[in-house]
Short mmCIF file of C-alpha atoms and ligand atoms in Angstrom, two decimals:
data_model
loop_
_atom_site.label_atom_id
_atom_site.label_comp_id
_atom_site.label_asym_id
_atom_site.label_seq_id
_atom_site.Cartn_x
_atom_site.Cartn_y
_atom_site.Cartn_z
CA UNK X 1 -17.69 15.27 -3.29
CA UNK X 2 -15.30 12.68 -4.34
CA UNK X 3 -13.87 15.10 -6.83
CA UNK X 4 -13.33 17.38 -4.02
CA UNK X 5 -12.19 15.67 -1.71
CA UNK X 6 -9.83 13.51 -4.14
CA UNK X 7 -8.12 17.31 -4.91
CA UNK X 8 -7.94 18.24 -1.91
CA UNK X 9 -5.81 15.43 -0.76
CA UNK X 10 -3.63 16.43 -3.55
CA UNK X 11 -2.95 19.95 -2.14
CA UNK X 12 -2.38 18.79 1.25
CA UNK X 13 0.57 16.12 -0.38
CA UNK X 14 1.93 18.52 -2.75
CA UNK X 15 1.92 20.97 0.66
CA UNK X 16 3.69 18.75 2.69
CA UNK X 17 5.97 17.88 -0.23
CA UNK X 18 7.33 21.47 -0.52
CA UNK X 19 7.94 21.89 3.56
CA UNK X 20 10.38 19.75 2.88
CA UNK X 21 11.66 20.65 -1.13
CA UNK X 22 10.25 16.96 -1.75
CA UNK X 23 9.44 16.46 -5.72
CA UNK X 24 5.47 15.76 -5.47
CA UNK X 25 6.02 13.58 -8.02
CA UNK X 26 7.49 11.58 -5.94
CA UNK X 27 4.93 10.83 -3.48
CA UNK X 28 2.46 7.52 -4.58
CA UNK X 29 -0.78 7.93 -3.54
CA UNK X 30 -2.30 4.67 -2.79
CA UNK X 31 -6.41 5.19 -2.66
CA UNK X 32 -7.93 2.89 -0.07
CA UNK X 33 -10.96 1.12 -1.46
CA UNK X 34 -12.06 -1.43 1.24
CA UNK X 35 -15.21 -1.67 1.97
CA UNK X 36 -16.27 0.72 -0.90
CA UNK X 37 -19.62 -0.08 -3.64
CA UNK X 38 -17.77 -0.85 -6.74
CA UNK X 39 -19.48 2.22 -8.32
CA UNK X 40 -16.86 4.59 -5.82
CA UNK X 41 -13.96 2.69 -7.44
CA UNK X 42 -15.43 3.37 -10.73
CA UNK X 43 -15.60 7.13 -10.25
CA UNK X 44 -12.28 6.91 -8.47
CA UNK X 45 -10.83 5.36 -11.50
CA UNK X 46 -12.89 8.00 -14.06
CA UNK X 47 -11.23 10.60 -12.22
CA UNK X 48 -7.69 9.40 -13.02
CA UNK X 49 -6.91 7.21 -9.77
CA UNK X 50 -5.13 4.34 -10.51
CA UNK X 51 -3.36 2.61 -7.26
CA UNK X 52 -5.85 0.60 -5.37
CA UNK X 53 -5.25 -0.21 -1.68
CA UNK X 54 -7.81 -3.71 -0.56
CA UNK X 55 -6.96 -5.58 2.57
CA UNK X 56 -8.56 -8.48 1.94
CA UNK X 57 -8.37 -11.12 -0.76
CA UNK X 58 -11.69 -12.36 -1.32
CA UNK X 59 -13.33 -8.41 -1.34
CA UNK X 60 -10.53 -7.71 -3.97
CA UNK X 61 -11.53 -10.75 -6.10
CA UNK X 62 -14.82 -10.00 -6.39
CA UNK X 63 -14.15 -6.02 -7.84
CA UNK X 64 -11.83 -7.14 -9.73
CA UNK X 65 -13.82 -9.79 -11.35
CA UNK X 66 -17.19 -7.32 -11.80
CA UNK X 67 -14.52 -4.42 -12.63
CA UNK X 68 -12.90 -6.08 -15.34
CA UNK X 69 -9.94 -5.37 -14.25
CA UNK X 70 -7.52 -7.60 -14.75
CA UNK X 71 -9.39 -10.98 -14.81
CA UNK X 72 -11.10 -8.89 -18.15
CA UNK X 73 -15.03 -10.27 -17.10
CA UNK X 74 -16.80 -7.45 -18.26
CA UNK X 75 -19.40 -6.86 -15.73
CA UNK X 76 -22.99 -5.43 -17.31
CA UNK X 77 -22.99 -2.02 -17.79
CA UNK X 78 -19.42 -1.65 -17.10
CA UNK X 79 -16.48 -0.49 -19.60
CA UNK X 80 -13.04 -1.32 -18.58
CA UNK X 81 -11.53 0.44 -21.60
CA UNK X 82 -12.99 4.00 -21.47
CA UNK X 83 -12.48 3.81 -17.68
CA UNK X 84 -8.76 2.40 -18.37
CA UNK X 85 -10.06 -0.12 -15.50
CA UNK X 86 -6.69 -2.31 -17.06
CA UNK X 87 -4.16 -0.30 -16.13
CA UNK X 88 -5.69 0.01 -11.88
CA UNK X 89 -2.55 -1.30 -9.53
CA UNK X 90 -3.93 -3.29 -7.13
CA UNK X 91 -1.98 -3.13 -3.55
CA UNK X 92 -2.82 -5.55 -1.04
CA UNK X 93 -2.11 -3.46 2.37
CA UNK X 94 -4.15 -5.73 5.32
CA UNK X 95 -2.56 -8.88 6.98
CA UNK X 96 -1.92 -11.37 4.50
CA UNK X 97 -2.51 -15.92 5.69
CA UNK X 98 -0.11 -17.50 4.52
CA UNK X 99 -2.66 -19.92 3.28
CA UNK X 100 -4.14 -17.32 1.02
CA UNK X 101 -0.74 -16.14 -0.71
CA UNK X 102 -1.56 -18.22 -4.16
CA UNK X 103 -4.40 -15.88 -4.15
CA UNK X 104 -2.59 -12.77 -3.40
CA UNK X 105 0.02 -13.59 -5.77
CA UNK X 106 -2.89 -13.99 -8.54
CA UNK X 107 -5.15 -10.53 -7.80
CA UNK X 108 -2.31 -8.25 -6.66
CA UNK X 109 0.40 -6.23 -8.42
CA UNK X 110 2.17 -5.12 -4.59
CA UNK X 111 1.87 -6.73 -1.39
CA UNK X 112 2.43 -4.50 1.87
CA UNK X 113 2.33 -6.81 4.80
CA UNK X 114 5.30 -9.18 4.24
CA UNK X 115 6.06 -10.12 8.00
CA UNK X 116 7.66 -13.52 7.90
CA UNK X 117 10.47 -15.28 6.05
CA UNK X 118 7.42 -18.41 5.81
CA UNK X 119 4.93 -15.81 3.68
CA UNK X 120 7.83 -14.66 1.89
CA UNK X 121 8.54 -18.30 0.95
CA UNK X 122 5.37 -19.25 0.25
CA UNK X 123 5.01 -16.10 -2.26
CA UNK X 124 8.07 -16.99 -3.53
CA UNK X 125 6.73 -20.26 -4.96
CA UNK X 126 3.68 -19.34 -6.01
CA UNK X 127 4.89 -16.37 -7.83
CA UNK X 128 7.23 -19.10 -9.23
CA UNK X 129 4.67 -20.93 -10.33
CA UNK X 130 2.66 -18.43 -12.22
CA UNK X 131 6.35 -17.23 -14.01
CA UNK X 132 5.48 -13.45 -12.19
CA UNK X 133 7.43 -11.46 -10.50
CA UNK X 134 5.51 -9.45 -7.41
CA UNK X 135 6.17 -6.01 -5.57
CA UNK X 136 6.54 -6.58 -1.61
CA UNK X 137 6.78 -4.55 1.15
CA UNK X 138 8.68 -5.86 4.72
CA UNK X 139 5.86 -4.22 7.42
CA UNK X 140 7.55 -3.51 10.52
CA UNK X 141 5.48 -3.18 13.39
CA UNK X 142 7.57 -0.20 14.68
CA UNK X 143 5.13 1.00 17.78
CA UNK X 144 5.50 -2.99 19.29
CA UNK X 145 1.80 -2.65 19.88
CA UNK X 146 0.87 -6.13 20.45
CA UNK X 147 -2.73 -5.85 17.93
CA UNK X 148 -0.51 -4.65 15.00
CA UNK X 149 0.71 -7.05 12.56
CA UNK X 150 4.83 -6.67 11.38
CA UNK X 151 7.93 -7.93 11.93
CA UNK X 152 9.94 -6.63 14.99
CA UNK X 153 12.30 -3.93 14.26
CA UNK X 154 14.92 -5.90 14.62
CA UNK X 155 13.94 -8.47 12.34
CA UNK X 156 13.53 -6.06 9.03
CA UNK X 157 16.96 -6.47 7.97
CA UNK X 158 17.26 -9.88 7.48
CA UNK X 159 14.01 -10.76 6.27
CA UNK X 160 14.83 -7.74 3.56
CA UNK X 161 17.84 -9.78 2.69
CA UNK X 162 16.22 -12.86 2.42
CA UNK X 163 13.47 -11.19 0.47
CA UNK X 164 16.25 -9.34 -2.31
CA UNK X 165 17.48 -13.51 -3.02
CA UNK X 166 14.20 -14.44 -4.27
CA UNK X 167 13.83 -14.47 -7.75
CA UNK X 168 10.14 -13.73 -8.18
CA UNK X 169 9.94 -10.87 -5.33
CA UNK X 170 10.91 -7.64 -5.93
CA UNK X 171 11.30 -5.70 -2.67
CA UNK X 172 10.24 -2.28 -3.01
CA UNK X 173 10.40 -1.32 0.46
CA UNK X 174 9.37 -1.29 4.22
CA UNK X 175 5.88 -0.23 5.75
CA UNK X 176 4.23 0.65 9.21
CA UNK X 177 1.32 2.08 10.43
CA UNK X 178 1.28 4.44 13.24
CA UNK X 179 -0.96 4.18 16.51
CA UNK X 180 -3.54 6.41 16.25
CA UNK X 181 -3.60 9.53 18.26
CA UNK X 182 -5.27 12.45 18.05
CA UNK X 183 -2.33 14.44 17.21
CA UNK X 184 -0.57 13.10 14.49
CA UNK X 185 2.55 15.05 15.39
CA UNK X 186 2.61 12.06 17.99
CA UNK X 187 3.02 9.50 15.07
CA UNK X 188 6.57 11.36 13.52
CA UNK X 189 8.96 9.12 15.90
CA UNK X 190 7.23 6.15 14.36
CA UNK X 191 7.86 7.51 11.23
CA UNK X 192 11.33 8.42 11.67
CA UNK X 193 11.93 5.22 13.10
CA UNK X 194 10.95 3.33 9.66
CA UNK X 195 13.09 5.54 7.69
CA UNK X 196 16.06 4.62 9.95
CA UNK X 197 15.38 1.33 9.23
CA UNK X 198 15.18 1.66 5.73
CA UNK X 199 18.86 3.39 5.75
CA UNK X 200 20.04 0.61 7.51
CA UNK X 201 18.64 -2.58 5.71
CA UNK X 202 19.84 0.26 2.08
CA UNK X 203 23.30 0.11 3.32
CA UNK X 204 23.51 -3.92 3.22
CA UNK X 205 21.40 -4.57 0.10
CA UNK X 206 22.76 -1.58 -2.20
CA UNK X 207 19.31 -1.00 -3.61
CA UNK X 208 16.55 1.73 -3.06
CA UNK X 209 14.37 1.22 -0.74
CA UNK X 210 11.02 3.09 -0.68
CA UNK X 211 8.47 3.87 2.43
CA UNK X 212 4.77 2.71 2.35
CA UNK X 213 3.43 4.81 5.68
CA UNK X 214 0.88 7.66 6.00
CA UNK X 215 -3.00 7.11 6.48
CA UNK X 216 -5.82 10.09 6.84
CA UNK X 217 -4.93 11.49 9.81
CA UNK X 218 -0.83 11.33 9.50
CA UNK X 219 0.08 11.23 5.63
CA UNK X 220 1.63 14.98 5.98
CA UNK X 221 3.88 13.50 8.44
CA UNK X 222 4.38 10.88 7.24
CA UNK X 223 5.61 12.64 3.74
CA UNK X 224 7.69 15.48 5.74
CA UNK X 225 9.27 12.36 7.37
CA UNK X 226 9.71 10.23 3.93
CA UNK X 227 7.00 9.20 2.88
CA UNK X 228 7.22 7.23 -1.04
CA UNK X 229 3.65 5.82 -0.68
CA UNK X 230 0.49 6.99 1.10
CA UNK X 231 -2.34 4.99 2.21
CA UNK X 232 -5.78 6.85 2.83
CA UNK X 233 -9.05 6.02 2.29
CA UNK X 234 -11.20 7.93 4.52
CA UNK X 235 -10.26 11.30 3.82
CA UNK X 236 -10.94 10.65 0.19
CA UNK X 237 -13.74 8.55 0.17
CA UNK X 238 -15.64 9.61 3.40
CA UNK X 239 -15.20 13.06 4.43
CA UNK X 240 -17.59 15.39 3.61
CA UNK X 241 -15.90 18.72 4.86
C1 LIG R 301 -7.52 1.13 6.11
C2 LIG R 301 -6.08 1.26 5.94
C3 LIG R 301 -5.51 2.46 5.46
C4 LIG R 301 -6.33 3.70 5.16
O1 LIG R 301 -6.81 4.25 6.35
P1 LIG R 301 -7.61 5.63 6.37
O2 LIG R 301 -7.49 6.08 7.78
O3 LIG R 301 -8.99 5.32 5.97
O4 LIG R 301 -6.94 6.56 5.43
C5 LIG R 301 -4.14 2.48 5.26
N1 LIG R 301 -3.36 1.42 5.53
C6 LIG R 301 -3.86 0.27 6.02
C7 LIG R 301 -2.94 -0.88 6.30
C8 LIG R 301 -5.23 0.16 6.24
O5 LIG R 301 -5.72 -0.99 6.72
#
């Protein structure tokens, strides 16, 4: 099923890719593992996945550390080199506490949620102090939906800036999620709004700026609006179409 589904996500990308003469190539498909038994990440991985999206520190410790992925403890029973368990990018995509960016800074290759100058700081210095440099993401809560995490709109620009200064953050891009609706037509403005932003905070900083947005129900969207990087999980992992 995972197989399956896993291709069929694939098609529907490289679909919405060529409505809009978009290389699929360059589309990053970011496979949501949250909540999933180790042994799904495994088969994920067998089957040539290698971006991981976790949202929360602690969960991704503990895969990493039985996956022996990156912290290299072989778990029993497991093998991290025919798997190439190594060479999984791990994405941190929830809401990031300040007080647990030393650990983010430690477990993940890209962080998504950037939303204040003080987190950007404080990954600043601990990416100092390990001598690593880390991927970031601004997230911009577009929709102003008062239970979504993200900067204002307004605020992007500037905390890109700031963000571009820092010597041990790289800033890839900006990120949102959508409100869900039923019709994920309904999520394009929010889309298109991100995108705008992007071209702004581009013109200032003279570098290129990707976009992290796109879940199950609104990656095609997302992609005809944009899209760099795609987040889904359930339609890869639990649907059973
Ligand atoms: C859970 C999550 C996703 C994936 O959502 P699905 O609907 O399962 O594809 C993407 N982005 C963020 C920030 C998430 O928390």
């Amino acid at each position: 099923m995972l197989a399956e589904n896993l291709a069929r996500v694939q098609q529907r990308i490289r679909q919405a890719c060529e409505r809009r003469g978009r290389d699929p190539s360059s589309v990053t498909l970011v496979c949501v593992t949250k909540g999933l038994p180790l042994e799904t990440i495994r088969e994920a991985a067998a089957l040539g996945v290698t971006e991981l999206g976790e949202n929360r520190v602690q969960e991704a410790r503990l895969k990493q550390t039985v996956l022996g992925s990156r912290l290299k403890v072989e778990g029993e029973g497991f093998e991290p080199r025919t798997l190439n368990l190594e060479r999984l990018k791990w994405h941190l995509i929830g809401h990031l506490q300040r007080n647990k960016a030393k650990d983010a800074v430690e477990l993940f290759d890209a962080i998504h949620s950037i939303d204040s100058l003080a987190l950007a700081e404080a990954l600043e210095r601990h990416a100092a102090a390990r001598a690593r440099a880390i991927e970031v993401f601004v997230q911009v809560n577009v929709s102003g939906e008062t239970t979504k995490f993200g900067c204002r709109p307004d605020e992007a620009s500037a905390l890109a800036r700031h963000i571009v200064s820092q010597p041990h953050l790289r800033l890839k891009g900006l990120m949102t999620i959508a409100p869900f609706a039923e019709d994920p037509e309904e999520a394009r403005p929010y889309f298109r709004r991100l995108r705008g932003l992007r071209d702004e905070a581009q013109i200032t900083d003279h570098c290129s700026l990707s976009l992290s947005m796109g879940m199950s129900h609104d990656f095609e969207v997302a992609i005809e609006e944009g899209a760099d990087l795609v987040r889904i999980g359930t339609a890869i992992f639990k649907s059973s179409e």
